[in-house]
Short mmCIF file of C-alpha atoms and ligand atoms in Angstrom, two decimals:
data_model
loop_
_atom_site.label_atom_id
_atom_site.label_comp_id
_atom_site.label_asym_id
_atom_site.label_seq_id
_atom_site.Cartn_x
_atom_site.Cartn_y
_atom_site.Cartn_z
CA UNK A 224 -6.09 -39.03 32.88
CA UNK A 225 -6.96 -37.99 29.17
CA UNK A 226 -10.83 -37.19 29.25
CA UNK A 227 -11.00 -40.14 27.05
CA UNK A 228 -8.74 -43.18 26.33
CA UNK A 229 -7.37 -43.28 22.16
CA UNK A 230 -6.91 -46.96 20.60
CA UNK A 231 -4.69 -46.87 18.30
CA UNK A 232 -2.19 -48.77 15.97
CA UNK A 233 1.48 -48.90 15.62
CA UNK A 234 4.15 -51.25 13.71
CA UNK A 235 5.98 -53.57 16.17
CA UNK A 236 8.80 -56.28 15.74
CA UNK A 237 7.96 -59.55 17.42
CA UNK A 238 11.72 -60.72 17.33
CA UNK A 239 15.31 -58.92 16.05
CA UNK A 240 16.18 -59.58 12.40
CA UNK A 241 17.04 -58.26 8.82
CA UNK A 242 13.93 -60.11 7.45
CA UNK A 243 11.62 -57.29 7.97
CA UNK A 244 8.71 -59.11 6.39
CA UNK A 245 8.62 -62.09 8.63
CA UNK A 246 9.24 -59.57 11.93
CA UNK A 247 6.79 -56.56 10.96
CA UNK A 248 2.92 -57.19 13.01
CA UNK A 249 0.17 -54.37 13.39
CA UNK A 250 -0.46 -53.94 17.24
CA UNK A 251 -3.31 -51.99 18.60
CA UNK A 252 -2.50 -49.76 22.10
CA UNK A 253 -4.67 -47.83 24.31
CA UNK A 254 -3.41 -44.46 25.72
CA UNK A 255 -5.77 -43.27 29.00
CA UNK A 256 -3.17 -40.65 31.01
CA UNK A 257 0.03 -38.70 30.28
CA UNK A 258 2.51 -37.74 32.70
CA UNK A 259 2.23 -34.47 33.78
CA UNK A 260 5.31 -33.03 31.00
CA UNK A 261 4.32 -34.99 28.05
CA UNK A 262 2.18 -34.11 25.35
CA UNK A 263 0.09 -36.99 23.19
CA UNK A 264 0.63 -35.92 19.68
CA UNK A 265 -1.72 -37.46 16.94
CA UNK A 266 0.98 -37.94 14.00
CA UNK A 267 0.49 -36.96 10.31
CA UNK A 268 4.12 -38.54 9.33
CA UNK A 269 6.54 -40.44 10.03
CA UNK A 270 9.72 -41.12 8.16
CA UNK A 271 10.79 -44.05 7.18
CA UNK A 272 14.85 -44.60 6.94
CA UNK A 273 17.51 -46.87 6.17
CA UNK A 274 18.12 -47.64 9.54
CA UNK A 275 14.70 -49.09 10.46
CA UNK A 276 16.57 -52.14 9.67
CA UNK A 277 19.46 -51.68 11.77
CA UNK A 278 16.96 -50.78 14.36
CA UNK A 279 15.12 -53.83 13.80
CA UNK A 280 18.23 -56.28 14.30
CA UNK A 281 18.98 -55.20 17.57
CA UNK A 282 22.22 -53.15 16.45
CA UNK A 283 20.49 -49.64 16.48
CA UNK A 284 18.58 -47.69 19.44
CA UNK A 285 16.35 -50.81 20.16
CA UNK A 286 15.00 -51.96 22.91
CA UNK A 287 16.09 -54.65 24.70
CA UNK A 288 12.95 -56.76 24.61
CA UNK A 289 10.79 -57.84 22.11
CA UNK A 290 8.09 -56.85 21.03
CA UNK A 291 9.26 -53.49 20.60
CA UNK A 292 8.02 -50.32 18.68
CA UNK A 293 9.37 -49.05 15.36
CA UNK A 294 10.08 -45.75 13.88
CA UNK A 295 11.91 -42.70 14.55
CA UNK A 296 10.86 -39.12 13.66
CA UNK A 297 7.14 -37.71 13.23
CA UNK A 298 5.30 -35.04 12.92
CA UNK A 299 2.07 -33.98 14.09
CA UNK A 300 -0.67 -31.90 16.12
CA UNK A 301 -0.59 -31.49 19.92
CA UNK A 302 -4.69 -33.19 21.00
CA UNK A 303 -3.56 -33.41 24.99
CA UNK A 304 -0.97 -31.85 27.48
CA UNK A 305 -0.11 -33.13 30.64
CA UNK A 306 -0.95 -30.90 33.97
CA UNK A 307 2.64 -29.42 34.25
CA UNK A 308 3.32 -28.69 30.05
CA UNK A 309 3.72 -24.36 29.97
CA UNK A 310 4.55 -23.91 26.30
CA UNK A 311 2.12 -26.13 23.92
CA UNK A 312 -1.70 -26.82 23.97
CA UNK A 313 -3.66 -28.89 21.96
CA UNK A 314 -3.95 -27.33 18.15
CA UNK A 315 -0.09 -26.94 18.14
CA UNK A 316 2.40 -28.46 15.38
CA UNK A 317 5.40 -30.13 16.51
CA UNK A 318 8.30 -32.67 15.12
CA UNK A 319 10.21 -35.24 17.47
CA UNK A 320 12.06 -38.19 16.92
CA UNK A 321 12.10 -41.16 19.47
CA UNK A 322 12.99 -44.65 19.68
CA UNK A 323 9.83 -46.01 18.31
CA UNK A 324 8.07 -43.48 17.91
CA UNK A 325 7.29 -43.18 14.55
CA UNK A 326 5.10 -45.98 13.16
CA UNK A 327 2.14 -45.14 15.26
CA UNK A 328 -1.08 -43.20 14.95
CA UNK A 329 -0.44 -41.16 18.10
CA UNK A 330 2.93 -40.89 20.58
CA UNK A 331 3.90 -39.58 23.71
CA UNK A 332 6.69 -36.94 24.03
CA UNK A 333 8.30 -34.84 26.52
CA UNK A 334 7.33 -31.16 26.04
CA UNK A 335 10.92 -30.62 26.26
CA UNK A 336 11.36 -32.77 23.18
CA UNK A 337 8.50 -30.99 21.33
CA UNK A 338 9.97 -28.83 18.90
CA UNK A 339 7.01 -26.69 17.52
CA UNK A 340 6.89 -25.65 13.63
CA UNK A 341 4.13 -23.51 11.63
CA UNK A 342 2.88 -26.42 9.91
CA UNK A 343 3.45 -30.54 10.53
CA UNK A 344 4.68 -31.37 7.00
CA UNK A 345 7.37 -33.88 5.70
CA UNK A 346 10.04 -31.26 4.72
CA UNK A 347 10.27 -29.96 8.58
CA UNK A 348 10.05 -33.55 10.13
CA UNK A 349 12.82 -34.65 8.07
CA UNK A 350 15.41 -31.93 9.17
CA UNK A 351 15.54 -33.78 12.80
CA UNK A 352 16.58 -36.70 10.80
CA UNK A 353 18.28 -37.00 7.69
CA UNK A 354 19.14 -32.94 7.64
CA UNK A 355 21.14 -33.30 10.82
CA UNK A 356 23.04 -36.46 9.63
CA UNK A 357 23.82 -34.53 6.25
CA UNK A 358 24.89 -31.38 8.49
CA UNK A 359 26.62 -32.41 11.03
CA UNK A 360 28.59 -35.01 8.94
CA UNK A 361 29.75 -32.91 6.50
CA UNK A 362 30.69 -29.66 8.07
CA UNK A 363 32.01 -31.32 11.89
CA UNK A 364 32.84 -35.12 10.90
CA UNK A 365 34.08 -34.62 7.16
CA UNK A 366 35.62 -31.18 7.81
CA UNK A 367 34.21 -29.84 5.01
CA UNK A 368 35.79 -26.82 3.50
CA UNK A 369 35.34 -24.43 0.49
CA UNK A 370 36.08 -25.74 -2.74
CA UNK A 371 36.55 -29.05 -2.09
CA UNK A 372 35.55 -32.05 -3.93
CA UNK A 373 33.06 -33.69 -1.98
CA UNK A 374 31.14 -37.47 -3.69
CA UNK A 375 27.84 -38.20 -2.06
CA UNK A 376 26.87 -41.78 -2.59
CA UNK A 377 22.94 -42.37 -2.32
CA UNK A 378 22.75 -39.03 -3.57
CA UNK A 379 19.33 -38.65 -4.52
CA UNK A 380 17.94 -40.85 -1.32
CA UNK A 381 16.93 -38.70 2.23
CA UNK A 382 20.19 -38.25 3.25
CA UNK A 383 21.07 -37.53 0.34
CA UNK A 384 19.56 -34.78 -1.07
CA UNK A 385 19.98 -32.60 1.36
CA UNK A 386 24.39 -33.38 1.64
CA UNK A 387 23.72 -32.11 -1.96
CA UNK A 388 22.21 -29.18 -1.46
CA UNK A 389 24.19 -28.18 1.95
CA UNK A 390 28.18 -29.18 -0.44
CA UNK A 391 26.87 -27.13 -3.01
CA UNK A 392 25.82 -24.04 -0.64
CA UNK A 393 29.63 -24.28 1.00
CA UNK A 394 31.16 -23.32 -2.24
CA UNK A 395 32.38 -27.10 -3.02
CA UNK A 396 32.01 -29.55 -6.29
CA UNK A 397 29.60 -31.88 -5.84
CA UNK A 398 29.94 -35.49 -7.60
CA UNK A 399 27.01 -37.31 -6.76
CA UNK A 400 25.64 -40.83 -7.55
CA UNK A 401 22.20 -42.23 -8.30
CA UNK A 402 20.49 -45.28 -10.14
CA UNK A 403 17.91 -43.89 -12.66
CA UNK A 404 17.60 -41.31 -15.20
CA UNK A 405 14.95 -39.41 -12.90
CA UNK A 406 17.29 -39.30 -9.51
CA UNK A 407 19.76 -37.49 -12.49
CA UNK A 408 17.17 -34.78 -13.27
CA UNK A 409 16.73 -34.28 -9.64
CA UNK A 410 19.79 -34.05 -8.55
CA UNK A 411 20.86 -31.43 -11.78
CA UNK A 412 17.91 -29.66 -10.21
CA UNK A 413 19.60 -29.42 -6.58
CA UNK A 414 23.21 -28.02 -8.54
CA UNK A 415 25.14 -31.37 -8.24
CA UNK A 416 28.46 -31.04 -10.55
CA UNK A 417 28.71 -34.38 -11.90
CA UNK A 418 26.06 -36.71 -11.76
CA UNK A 419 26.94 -40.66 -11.81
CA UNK A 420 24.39 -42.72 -12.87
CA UNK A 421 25.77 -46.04 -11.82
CA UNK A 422 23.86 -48.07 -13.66
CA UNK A 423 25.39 -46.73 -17.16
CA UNK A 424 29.25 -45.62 -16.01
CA UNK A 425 30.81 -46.98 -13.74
CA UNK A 426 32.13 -44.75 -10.56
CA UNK A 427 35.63 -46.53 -10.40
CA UNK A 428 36.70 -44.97 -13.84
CA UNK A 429 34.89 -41.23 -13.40
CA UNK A 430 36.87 -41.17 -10.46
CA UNK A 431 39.87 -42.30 -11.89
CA UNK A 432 39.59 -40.38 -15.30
CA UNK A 433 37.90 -37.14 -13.86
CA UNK A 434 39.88 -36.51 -10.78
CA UNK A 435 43.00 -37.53 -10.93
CA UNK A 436 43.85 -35.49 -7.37
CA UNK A 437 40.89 -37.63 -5.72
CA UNK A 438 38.59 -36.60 -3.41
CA UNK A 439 38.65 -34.18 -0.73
CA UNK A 440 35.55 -35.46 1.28
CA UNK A 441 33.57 -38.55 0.52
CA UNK A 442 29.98 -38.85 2.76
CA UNK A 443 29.43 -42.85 1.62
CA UNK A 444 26.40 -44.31 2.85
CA UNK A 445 26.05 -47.15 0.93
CA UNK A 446 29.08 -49.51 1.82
CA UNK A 447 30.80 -52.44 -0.54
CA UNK A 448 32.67 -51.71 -2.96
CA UNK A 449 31.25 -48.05 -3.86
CA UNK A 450 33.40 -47.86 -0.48
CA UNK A 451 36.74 -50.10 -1.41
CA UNK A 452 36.38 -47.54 -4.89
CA UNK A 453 36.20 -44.58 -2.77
CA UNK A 454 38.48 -45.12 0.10
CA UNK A 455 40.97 -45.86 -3.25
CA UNK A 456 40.21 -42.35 -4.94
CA UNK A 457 40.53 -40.46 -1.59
CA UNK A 458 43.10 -37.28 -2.34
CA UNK A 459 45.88 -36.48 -0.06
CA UNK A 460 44.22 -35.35 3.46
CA UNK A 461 40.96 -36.80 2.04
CA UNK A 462 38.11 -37.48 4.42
CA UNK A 463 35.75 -40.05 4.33
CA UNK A 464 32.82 -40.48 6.47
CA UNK A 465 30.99 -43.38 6.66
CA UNK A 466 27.03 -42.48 7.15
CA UNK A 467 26.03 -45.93 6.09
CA UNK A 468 26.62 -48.61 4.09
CA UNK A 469 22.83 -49.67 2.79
CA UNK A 470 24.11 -52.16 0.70
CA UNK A 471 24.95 -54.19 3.53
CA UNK A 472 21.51 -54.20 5.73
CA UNK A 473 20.06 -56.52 4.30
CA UNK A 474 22.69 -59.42 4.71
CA UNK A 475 22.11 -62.00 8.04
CA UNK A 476 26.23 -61.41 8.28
CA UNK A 477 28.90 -58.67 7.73
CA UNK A 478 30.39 -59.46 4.08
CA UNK A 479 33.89 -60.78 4.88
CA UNK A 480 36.91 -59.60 2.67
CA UNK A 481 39.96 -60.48 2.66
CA UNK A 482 42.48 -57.45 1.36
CA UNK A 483 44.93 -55.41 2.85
CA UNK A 484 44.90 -53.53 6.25
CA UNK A 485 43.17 -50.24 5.53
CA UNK A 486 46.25 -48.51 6.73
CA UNK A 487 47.89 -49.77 3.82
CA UNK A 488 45.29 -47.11 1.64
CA UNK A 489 45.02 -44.16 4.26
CA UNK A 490 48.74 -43.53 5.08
CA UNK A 491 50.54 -42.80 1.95
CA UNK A 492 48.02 -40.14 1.59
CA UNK A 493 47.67 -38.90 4.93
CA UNK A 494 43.69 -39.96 4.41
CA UNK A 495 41.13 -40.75 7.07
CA UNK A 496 38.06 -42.95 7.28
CA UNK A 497 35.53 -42.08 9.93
CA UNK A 498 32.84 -43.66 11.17
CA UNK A 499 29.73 -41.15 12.38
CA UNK A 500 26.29 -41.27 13.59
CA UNK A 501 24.56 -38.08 14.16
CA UNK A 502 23.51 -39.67 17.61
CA UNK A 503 26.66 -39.42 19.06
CA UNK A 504 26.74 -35.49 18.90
CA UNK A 505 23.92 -34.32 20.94
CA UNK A 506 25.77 -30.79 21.89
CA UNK A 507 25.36 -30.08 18.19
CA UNK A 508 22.05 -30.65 17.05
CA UNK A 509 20.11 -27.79 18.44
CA UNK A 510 22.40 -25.37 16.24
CA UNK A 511 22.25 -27.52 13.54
CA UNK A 512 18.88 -27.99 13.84
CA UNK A 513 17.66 -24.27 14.24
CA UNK A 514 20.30 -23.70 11.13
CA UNK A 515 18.59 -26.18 8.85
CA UNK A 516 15.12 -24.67 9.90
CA UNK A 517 16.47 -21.54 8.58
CA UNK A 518 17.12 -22.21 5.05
CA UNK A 519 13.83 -24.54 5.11
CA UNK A 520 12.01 -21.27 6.20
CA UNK A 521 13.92 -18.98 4.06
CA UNK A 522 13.92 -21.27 1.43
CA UNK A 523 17.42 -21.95 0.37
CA UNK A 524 16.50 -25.65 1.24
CA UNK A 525 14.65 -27.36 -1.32
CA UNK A 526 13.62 -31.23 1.35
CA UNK A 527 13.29 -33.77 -1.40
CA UNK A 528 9.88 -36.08 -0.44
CA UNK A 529 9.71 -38.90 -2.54
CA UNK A 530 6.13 -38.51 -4.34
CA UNK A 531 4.96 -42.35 -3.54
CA UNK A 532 2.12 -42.12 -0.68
CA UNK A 533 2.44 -44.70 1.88
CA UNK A 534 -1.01 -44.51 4.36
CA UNK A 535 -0.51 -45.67 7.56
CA UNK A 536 1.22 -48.23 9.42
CA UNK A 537 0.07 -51.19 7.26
CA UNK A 538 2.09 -49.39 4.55
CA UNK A 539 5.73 -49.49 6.50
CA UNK A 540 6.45 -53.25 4.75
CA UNK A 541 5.53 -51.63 1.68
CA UNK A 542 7.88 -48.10 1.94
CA UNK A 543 10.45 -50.24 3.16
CA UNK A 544 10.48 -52.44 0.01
CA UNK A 545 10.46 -49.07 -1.96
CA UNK A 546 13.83 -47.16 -0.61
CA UNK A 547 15.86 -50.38 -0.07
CA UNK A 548 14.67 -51.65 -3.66
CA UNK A 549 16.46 -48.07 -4.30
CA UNK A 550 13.21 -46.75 -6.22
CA UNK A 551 13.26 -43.21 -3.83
CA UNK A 552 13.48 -39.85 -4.68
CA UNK A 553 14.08 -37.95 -1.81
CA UNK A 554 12.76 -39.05 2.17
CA UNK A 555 10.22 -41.58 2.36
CA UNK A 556 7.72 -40.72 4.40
CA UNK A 557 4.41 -42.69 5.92
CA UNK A 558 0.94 -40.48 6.11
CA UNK A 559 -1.93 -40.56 8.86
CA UNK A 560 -5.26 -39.58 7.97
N1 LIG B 1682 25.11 -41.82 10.32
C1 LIG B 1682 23.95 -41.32 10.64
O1 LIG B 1682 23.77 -40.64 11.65
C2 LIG B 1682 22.80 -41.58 9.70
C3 LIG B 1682 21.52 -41.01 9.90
C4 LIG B 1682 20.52 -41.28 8.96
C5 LIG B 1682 20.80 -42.11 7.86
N2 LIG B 1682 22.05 -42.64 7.73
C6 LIG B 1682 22.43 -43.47 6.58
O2 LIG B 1682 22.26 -42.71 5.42
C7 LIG B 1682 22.01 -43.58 4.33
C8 LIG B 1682 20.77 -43.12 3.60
O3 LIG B 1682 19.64 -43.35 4.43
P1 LIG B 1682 18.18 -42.87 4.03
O4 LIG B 1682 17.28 -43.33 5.12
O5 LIG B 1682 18.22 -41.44 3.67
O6 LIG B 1682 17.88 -43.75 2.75
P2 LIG B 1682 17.80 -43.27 1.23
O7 LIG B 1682 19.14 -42.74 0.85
O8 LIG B 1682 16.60 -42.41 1.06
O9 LIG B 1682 17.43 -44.59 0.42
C9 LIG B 1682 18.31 -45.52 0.06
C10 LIG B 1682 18.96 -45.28 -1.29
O10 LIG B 1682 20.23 -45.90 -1.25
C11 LIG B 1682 20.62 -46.18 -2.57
N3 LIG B 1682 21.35 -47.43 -2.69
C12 LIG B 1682 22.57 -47.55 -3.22
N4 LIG B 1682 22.97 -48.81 -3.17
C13 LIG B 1682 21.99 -49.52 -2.60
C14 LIG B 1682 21.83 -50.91 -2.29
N5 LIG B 1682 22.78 -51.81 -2.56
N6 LIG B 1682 20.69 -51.28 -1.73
C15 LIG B 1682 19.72 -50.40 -1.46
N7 LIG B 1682 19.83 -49.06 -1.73
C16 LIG B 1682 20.96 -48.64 -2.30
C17 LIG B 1682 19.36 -46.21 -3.42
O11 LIG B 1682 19.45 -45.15 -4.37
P3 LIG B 1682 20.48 -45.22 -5.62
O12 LIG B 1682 20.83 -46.66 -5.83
O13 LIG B 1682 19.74 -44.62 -6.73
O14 LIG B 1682 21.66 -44.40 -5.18
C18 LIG B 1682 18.22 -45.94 -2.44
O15 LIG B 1682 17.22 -45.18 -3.01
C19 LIG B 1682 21.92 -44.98 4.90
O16 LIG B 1682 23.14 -45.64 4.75
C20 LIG B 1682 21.61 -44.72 6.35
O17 LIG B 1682 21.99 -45.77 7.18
C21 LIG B 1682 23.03 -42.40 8.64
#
């Protein structure tokens, strides 16, 4: 039994859909005991991410009934400890991610899960995330390899910023593409190569004009036809790994086309399209992980936050809006007084 019981709030869906809006409601919940190896964590941030919308249909790490809790990773100050927890006490900072455990004043997490850092700020939280999904899918998934030319689609969003940053630190030229004159300036700032604004050239015809060869390693998370245009510009032995495909979350359906089997574009080339979640490799995150806390601490990693504040859990609808209205620099990240 905690000495005394927290109310709190957290974001909930009342029913799977794409239609975050109409599925979004403010719950309150009472916490009055831990087990004896959790920890109750009162959360400065959570962040918010592309997939809280995958999440929400049902495709993604939900639960299987509804209402269910939203939100991934946080990051915040140990207030309680359950009777058996050795390593943390109440004052500590820790990250953690968790199915639902992000949109919430305060969550409950194994101490095994607890992964304690010097301070609870955005930059650390997001590694657990986004920085593993960049890591792992470019260096194990894409293969990734000095001097190659690697595109990063989304460039300038959570994911991102950091595949920047990490391509550029292999040795390889970065092509990276964006929406707005600012997400440019950023992304000169992180040592991208060539920077696409794709709202004044058009990616099809860099490709085409620029690199000839095509492209060693594509890391496309943002699906349609940036992904028809890249699969096409793929060099010989070219990898492409499909993080995400944005563009399609918010559509009730899978877009249906009608082409050519995609072996038609991959073997001619010897080419390869893989599909990757950063999930599916739990062996590899802890190295990852302690690798990408590294080069935060040392830094040689510069976490792009996008500057908009979004305060608590009545804000989610609102950051939502923001990174799939594409208007992010950097993670998106929820604060907790
Ligand atoms: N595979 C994994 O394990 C894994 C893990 C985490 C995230 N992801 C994926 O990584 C991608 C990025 O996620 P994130 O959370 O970091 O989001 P994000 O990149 O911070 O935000 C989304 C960005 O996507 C870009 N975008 C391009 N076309 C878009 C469209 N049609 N609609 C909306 N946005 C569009 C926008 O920037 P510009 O238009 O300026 O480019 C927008 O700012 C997503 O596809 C996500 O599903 C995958």
């Amino acid at each position: 039994m905690l000495k005394n019981s927290i109310k709190f709030k957290k974001a909930v869906a009342i029913s799977f859909g794409r239609n975050y809006k109409e599925i979004l409601r403010i719950q309150e919940e009472v916490v009055d005991s831990l087990s004896p190896d959790e920890v109750l964590i009162k959360n400065s941030f959570a962040g918010v991410n592309a997939s809280d919308l995958n999440m929400m249909a049902g495709q993604y790490l939900a639960d299987k009934k509804t209402p269910f809790d939203l939100g991934f990773e946080f990051t915040g100050e140990v207030v309680a400890t359950g009777e058996a927890v050795k390593n943390l006490k109440a004052g500590d900072k820790v990250i953690g991610i968790k199915t639902g455990g992000g949109y919430r004043e305060y969550v409950t997490l194994k101490e095994s899960d607890a992964i304690p850092v010097p301070e609870a700020t955005p930059q650390a939280m997001s590694l657990i995330t986004v920085g593993l999904a960049a890591s792992i899918g470019l260096s194990v998934v894409g293969e990734m390899t000095k001097g190659d030319i690697v595109l990063i689609t989304a460039a300038a969003g959570g994911v991102g910023n950091i595949a920047v940053q990490l391509a550029k630190q292999a040795g390889c030229h970065v092509i990276a593409t964006c929406s707005s004159a600012d997400k440019v300036s950023m992304l000169r700032e992180l040592g991208a190569d060539r920077i696409i604004n794709y709202k004044e050239e058009s990616l099809e015809q860099v490709l085409t004009n620029e690199y000839p060869a095509g492209i060693n390693l594509v890391f496309e998370n943002v699906g349609g036809e940036v992904f028809d245009v890249c699969v096409a510009n793929l060099a010989t032995r070219g990898r492409l790994v499909i993080c995400g495909f944005i563009s399609e979350y918010q559509q009730q359906e899978p877009v249906r086309v009608t082409s050519p089997r995609i072996y038609h574009k991959l073997l001619w080339k010897s080419a390869s399209v893989r599909g990757y979640l950063y999930s599916d490799y739990p062996e590899l995150i802890p190295q990852h992980l302690q690798h990408l806390m590294g080069l935060l601490h040392d830094g040689k990693l510069d976490v792009k936050i996008d500057p908009v504040r979004f305060e608590g859990v009545e804000a989610v609808i609102d950051a939502m809006d923001h990174l799939h209205n594409g208007r992010n620099k950097g993670k998106v990240v929820i604060s907790y007084k």
